[in-house]
Coordinates of C-alpha atoms and ligand atoms in Angstrom, one line a residue:
V1 CA -6.6 -108.8 112.1
D2 CA -6.4 -112.3 113.6
A3 CA -9.8 -113.9 113.2
A4 CA -9.0 -116.5 115.8
K5 CA -8.7 -113.7 118.4
P6 CA -11.9 -111.7 118.1
F7 CA -12.0 -108.3 119.6
R8 CA -13.3 -108.8 123.1
K9 CA -15.7 -106.2 124.4
T10 CA -15.2 -105.6 128.1
K11 CA -16.9 -103.1 130.3
Q12 CA -13.6 -101.3 130.9
R13 CA -12.9 -101.1 127.2
E14 CA -16.3 -99.8 126.5
V15 CA -16.1 -97.0 129.1
I16 CA -12.6 -96.0 127.8
L17 CA -14.0 -95.8 124.3
E18 CA -17.0 -93.8 125.3
E19 CA -14.9 -91.3 127.2
L20 CA -12.6 -90.9 124.2
R21 CA -15.4 -90.5 121.7
R22 CA -17.2 -87.8 123.6
T23 CA -14.2 -85.5 123.9
E24 CA -12.4 -83.6 121.2
D25 CA -9.4 -82.7 123.2
H26 CA -7.1 -85.7 122.3
P27 CA -6.3 -86.7 125.9
T28 CA -3.2 -88.4 127.1
A29 CA -3.5 -91.8 128.7
D30 CA -3.4 -90.2 132.1
A31 CA -6.2 -87.8 131.2
V32 CA -8.3 -90.8 130.0
Y33 CA -7.5 -92.6 133.2
Q34 CA -8.8 -89.6 135.3
R35 CA -12.0 -89.6 133.4
V36 CA -12.6 -93.3 133.3
R37 CA -11.8 -93.6 137.0
K38 CA -14.9 -91.5 137.8
R39 CA -17.0 -94.2 136.4
L40 CA -14.9 -97.2 137.3
P41 CA -13.1 -96.3 140.5
N42 CA -11.2 -99.6 140.6
I43 CA -9.6 -99.4 137.2
S44 CA -5.8 -99.1 137.2
L45 CA -3.7 -96.8 135.0
G46 CA -2.0 -99.9 133.6
T47 CA -5.4 -101.3 132.5
V48 CA -6.2 -98.0 130.8
Y49 CA -2.8 -98.0 129.0
R50 CA -3.3 -101.5 127.9
N51 CA -6.8 -101.0 126.6
L52 CA -5.8 -97.9 124.8
E53 CA -3.1 -99.8 123.0
I54 CA -5.5 -102.6 122.1
L55 CA -8.2 -100.2 120.9
S56 CA -5.7 -98.4 118.7
E57 CA -4.4 -101.6 117.3
C58 CA -7.9 -102.6 116.4
G59 CA -8.4 -99.3 114.7
M60 CA -11.2 -98.2 117.0
I61 CA -9.3 -95.2 118.2
R62 CA -6.2 -93.4 117.0
K63 CA -2.9 -93.0 118.7
L64 CA -1.1 -89.8 118.1
D65 CA 2.6 -90.2 118.4
I66 CA 4.1 -86.8 118.9
P67 CA 7.8 -86.7 119.3
G68 CA 8.9 -85.3 122.7
T69 CA 5.5 -85.4 124.3
Q70 CA 3.2 -88.0 125.8
K71 CA 1.1 -90.0 123.4
R72 CA -2.4 -88.7 122.8
F73 CA -5.5 -90.6 121.9
D74 CA -8.3 -89.7 119.5
G75 CA -11.7 -91.2 119.5
K76 CA -12.2 -90.1 115.9
T77 CA -11.0 -92.7 113.4
K78 CA -12.0 -91.0 110.2
D79 CA -9.2 -89.3 108.4
H80 CA -8.9 -85.9 109.8
Y81 CA -6.2 -83.4 110.6
H82 CA -4.7 -81.7 113.6
V83 CA -3.3 -78.4 114.6
R84 CA -1.1 -78.5 117.7
C85 CA 0.0 -75.7 119.9
S86 CA 3.7 -75.8 120.2
E87 CA 3.4 -74.0 123.5
C88 CA 0.8 -75.7 125.6
G89 CA 0.5 -78.9 123.6
R90 CA -3.2 -78.7 122.9
I91 CA -4.4 -80.4 119.8
E92 CA -7.5 -79.6 117.9
D93 CA -9.1 -81.0 114.8
L94 CA -8.8 -79.1 111.6
P95 CA -11.9 -78.6 109.4
G96 CA -12.0 -81.1 106.6
G97 CA -12.0 -80.3 103.0
L98 CA -8.4 -79.2 102.7
I99 CA -6.8 -82.6 102.2
P100 CA -8.5 -84.1 99.2
E101 CA -6.8 -81.4 97.3
I102 CA -3.4 -82.4 98.6
V103 CA -4.1 -86.0 97.9
R104 CA -5.0 -85.2 94.3
H105 CA -1.9 -83.2 93.8
V106 CA 0.3 -86.0 95.3
R107 CA -1.3 -88.5 92.9
D108 CA -0.7 -86.2 89.9
M109 CA 2.9 -85.5 90.9
T110 CA 4.1 -88.8 92.2
D111 CA 1.8 -91.6 90.8
Y112 CA 1.3 -92.8 94.4
E113 CA -2.2 -94.0 95.3
V114 CA -2.6 -92.4 98.7
S115 CA -4.4 -94.7 101.1
S116 CA -4.3 -92.7 104.3
H117 CA -2.8 -89.6 105.6
R118 CA -1.6 -87.9 108.7
L119 CA -1.1 -84.3 108.8
E120 CA -0.3 -82.1 111.7
L121 CA 0.1 -78.4 111.7
I122 CA 1.9 -76.7 114.5
G123 CA 1.4 -73.2 115.8
L124 CA 0.3 -71.1 118.7
C125 CA -3.2 -71.5 119.9
P126 CA -5.3 -68.4 120.6
E127 CA -4.7 -68.6 124.3
C128 CA -0.9 -68.8 124.0
R129 CA -0.9 -66.1 121.3
K130 CA -2.6 -63.8 123.8
Q131 CA 0.2 -64.5 126.3
H132 CA 2.9 -63.8 123.8
D133 CA 1.5 -60.6 122.7
P134 CA -1.1 -59.1 125.1
T135 CA -2.1 -56.4 122.6
D136 CA -3.0 -59.0 120.0
G137 CA -6.4 -60.5 120.5
D138 CA -7.1 -58.0 123.3
N139 CA -9.2 -56.0 120.8
S140 CA -12.8 -56.9 121.3
Q141 CA -13.5 -55.9 117.7
V142 CA -11.4 -58.7 116.3
G143 CA -13.4 -61.4 114.7
D144 CA -12.6 -63.6 111.8
Ligands
ZN201 ZN1 -1.4 -73.1 123.4
ZN202 ZN1 -8.5 -85.6 116.1

């Protein structure tokens, strides 16, 4: 980080950050724009894009680069993991606790010191599963 160029807090940036932090659905830039616009009607999509880039460069948010889809943004910066639906593209956070185990194994097996990680699991979300197989999940007794 360039100390000569301190991170500037602007109203727009603050609102973008707030909107991202209070959602868990990993919105695209367009979706962020739609939300921010309700509070700042004059903001442009370009401004939202630019600020999202700056915020992710500063490490205040995360950018999720998913090949073949629009970038998504995440207000959570602590290491955590995602599961993505291959059908509708929705992304959810995975519960923590699984990964320290993997990191430990990697260290044992490769001698790497792991400093950060990204992990994405891909599958079908409950909604899409229902559509694929209407009998599955239709059972009201199902509960895990
Ligand atoms: Zn889905
Ligand atoms: Zn996330």
